[in-house]
Short mmCIF file of C-alpha atoms in Angstrom, two decimals:
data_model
loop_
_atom_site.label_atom_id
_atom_site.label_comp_id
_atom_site.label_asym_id
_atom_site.label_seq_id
_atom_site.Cartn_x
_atom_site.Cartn_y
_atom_site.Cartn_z
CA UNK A 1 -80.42 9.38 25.64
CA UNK A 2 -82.69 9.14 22.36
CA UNK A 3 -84.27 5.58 21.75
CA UNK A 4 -82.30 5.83 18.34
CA UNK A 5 -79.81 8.07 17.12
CA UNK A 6 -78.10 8.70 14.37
CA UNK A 7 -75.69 11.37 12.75
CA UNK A 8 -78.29 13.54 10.30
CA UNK A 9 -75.43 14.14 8.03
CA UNK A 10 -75.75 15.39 5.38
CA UNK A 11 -73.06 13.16 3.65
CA UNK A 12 -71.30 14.30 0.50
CA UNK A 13 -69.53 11.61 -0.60
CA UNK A 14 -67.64 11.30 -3.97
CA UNK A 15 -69.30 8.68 -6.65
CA UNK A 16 -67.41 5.44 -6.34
CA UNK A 17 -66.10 5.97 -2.23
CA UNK A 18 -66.96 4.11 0.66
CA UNK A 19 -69.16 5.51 3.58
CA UNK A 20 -70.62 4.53 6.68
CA UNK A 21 -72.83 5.74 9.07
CA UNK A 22 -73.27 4.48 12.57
CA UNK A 23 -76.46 4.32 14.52
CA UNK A 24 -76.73 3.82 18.67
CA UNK A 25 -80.40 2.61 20.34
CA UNK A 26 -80.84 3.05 23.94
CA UNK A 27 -83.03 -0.15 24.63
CA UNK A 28 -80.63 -2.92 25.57
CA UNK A 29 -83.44 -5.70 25.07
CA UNK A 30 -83.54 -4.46 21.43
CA UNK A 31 -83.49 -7.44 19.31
CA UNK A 32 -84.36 -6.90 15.58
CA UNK A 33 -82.26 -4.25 13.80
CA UNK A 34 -82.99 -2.90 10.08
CA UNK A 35 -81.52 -0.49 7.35
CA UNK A 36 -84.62 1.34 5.40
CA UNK A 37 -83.82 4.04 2.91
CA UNK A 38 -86.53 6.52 2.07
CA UNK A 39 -85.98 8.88 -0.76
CA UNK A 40 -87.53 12.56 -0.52
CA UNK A 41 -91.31 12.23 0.27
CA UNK A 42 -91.14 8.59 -0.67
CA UNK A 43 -91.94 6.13 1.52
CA UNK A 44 -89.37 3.95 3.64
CA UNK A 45 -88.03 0.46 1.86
CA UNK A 46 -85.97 -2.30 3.81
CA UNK A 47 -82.17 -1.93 2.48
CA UNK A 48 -81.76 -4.92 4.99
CA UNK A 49 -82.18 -6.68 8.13
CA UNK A 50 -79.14 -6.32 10.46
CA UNK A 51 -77.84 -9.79 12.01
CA UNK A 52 -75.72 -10.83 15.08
CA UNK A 53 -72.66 -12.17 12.80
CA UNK A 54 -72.91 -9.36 9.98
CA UNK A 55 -74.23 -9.66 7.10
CA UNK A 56 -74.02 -8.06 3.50
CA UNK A 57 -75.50 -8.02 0.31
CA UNK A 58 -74.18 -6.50 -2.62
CA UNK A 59 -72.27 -3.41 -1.60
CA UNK A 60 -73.69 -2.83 0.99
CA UNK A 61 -72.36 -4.60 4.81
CA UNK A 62 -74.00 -4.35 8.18
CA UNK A 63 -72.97 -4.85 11.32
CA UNK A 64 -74.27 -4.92 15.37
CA UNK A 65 -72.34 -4.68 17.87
CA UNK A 66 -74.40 -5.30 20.65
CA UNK A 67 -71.63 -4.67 23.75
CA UNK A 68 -71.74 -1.08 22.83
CA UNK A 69 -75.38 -1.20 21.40
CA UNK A 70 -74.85 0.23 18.06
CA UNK A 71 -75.46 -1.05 14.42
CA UNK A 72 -73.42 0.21 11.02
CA UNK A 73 -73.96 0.44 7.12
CA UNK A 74 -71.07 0.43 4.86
CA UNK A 75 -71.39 1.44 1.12
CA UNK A 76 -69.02 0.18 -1.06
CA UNK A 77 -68.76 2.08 -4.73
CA UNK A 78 -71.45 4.25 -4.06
CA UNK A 79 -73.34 5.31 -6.78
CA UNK A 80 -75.40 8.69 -7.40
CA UNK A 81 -78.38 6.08 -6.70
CA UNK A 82 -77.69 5.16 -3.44
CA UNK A 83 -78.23 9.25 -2.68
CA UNK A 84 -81.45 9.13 -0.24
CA UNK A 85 -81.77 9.35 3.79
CA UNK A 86 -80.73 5.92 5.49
CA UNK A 87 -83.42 5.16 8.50
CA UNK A 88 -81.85 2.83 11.40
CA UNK A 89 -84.79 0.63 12.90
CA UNK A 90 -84.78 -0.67 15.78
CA UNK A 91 -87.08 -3.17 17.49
CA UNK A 92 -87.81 -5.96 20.77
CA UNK A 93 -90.71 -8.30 21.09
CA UNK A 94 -92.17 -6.17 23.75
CA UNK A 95 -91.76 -2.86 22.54
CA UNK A 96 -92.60 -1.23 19.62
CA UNK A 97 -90.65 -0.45 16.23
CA UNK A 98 -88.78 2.48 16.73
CA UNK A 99 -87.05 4.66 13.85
CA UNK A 100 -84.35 7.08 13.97
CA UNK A 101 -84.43 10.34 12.27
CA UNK A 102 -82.01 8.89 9.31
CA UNK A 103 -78.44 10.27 7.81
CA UNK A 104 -78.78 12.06 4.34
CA UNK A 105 -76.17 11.30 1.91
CA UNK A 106 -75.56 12.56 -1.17
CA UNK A 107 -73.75 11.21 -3.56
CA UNK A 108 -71.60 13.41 -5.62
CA UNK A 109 -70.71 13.23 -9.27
CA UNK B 1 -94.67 -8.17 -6.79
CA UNK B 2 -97.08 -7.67 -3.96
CA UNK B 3 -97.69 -3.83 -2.52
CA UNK B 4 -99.60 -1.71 -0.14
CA UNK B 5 -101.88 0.50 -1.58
CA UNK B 6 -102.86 3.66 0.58
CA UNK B 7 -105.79 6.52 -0.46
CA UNK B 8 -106.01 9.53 -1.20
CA UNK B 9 -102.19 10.33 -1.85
CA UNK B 10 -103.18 14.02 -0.85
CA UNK B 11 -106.04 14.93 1.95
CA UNK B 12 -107.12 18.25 2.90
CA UNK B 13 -109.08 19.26 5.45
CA UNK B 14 -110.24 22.00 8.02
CA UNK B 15 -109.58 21.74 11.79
CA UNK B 16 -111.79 19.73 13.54
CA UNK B 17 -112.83 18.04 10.74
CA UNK B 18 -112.76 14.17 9.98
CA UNK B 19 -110.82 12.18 8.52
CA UNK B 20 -109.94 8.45 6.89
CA UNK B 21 -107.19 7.39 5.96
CA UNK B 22 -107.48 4.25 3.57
CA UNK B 23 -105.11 1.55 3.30
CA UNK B 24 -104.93 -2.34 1.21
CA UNK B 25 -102.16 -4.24 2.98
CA UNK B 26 -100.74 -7.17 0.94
CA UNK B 27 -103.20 -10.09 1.06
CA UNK B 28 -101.85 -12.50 3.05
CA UNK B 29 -99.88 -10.26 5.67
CA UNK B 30 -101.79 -10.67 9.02
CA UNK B 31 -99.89 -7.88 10.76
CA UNK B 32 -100.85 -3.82 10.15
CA UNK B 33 -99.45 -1.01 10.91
CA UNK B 34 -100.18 3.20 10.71
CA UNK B 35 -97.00 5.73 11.34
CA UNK B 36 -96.65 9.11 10.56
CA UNK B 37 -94.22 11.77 9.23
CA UNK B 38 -94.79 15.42 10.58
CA UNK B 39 -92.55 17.18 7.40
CA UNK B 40 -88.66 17.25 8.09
CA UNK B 41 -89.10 14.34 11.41
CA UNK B 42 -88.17 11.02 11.42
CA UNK B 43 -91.17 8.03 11.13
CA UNK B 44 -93.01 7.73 14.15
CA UNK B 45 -94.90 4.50 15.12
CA UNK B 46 -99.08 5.04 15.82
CA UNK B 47 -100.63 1.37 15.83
CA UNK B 48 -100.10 -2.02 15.20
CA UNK B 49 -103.06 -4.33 14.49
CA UNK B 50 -103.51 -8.31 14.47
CA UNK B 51 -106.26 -10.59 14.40
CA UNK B 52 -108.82 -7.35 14.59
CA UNK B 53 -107.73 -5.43 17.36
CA UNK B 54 -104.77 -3.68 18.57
CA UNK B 55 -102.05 -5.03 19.87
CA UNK B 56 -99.64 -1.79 20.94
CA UNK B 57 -100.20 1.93 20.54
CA UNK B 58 -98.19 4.73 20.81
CA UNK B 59 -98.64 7.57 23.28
CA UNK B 60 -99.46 9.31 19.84
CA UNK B 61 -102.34 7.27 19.02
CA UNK B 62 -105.10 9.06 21.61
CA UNK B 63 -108.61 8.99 21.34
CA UNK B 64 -109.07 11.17 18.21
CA UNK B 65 -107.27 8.65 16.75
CA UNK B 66 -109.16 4.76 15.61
CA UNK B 67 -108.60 2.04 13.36
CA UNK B 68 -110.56 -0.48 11.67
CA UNK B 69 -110.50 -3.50 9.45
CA UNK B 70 -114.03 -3.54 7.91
CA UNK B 71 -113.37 -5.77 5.43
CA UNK B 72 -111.08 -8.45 4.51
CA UNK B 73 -108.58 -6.09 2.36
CA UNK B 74 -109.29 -2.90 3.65
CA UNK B 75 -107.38 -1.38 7.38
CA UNK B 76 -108.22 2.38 8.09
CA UNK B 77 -107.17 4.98 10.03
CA UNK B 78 -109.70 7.70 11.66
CA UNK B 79 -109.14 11.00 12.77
CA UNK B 80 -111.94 12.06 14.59
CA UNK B 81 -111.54 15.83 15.28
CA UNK B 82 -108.75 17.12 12.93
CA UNK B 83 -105.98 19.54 14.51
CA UNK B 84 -103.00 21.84 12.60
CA UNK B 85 -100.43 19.57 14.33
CA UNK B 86 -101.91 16.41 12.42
CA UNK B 87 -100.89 17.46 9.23
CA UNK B 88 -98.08 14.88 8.13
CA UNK B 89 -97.28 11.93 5.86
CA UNK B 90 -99.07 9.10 7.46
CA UNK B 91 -97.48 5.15 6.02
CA UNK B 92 -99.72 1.97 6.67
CA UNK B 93 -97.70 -1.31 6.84
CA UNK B 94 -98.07 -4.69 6.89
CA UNK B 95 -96.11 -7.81 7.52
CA UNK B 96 -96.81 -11.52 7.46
CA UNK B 97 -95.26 -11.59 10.78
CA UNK B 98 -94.79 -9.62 13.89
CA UNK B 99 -93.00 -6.27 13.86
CA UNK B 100 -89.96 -7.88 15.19
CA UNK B 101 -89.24 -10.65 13.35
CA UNK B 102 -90.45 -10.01 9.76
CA UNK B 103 -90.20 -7.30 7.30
CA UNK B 104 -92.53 -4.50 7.19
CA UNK B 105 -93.46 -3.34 4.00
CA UNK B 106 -94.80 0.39 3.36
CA UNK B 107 -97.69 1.79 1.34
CA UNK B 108 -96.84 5.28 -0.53
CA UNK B 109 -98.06 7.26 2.17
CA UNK B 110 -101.03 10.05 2.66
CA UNK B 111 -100.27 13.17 3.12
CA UNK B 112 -102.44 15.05 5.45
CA UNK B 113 -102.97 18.96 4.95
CA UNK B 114 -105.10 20.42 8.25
CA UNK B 115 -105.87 24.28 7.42
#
């Protein structure tokens, strides 16, 4: 099983639906979790830290679930913006920061 | 607001040359980091670096491979003997606090042509 995996997508999406990708890590002592989005040949910037309870900000909601070891990202009303690849990042004190390959979406007008 | 700063933006060189990478973290981070992106791959992790030496590597980071904070802004990445399958898009990071608790912030990236 991959340290981190996620769906590459691509996905299309409609401007103004709702998507979410999932993302599964293999390392049960995992404890930090993160969103980055990186935009073609651009480097990767924190969409946001991933907490125990949930958390969102803005549009956009993540989530753990750390029973089945897998964090989400839900985009509300996306906008032709939010079109980039979505990195899941995944981390424990004694292990390095590991990324997954990212889901492309594209948002559609 | 605060940034990383990385140089060149664009490096080419010819096999089995060498090369540095240059990176300014933001000034009062004490945590640094190098990845890399081989073209079409997801981010892979290299080297962290605290308090002047290293503090994890990845099976990556060999002995072609060095880092070095020579000054108090400055955190560099050396490849001593270039090869074809080290051309990618290498990020420096930093982070006021330890890869797993704090946020790590990304320079622009260098992108490394071996020919």
């Amino acid at each position: 099983r991959k340290e981190v995996e996620q769906d590459p997508g691509p996905f299309n999406v409609p401007e103004g639906a709702t998507v979410a990708f999932n993302c599964t890590y293999s390392n049960s002592a995992s404890q930090s979790f993160f969103w980055y989005r990186q935009d073609c040949r651009k480097e990767p910037k924190l969409l946001m830290s991933v907490y125990s309870s949930g958390n969102e900000d803005g549009r956009f909601t993540a989530q753990l679930n750390r029973a089945s070891q897998y964090i989400s990202l839900l985009i509300r009303d996306s906008k032709l913006s939010d079109s980039a690849t979505y990195l899941c990042v995944v981390s424990s004190i004694y292990d390095k920061i590991i990324f997954g390959k990212g889901t492309r979406l594209h948002i559609l007008p | 607001e605060p940034e990383v700063t990385q140089t060149p933006s664009h490096q080419v060189t010819q096999m089995g040359q060498e090369v540095i990478l240059r990176c300014v973290p933001i000034s009062n981070h004490l945590y640094f980091y190098w990845y890399r992106q081989i073209l079409g791959q997801k981010v892979e992790f290299l080297v962290s670096f605290y308090n002047n030496e290293i503090s994890e590597k990845s099976e990556i980071f060999d002995d072609q491979f060095s880092v070095e904070r020579p000054d108090g802004s400055n955190f560099t990445l050396k490849i001593r003997s270039t090869k074809l399958e080290d051309s990618a898009m290498y990020f420096c990071a930093s982070s006021g606090a330890p890869e797993s608790t704090d946020t790590q912030y990304f320079g622009p990236g260098t992108r490394l042509t071996v020919l």
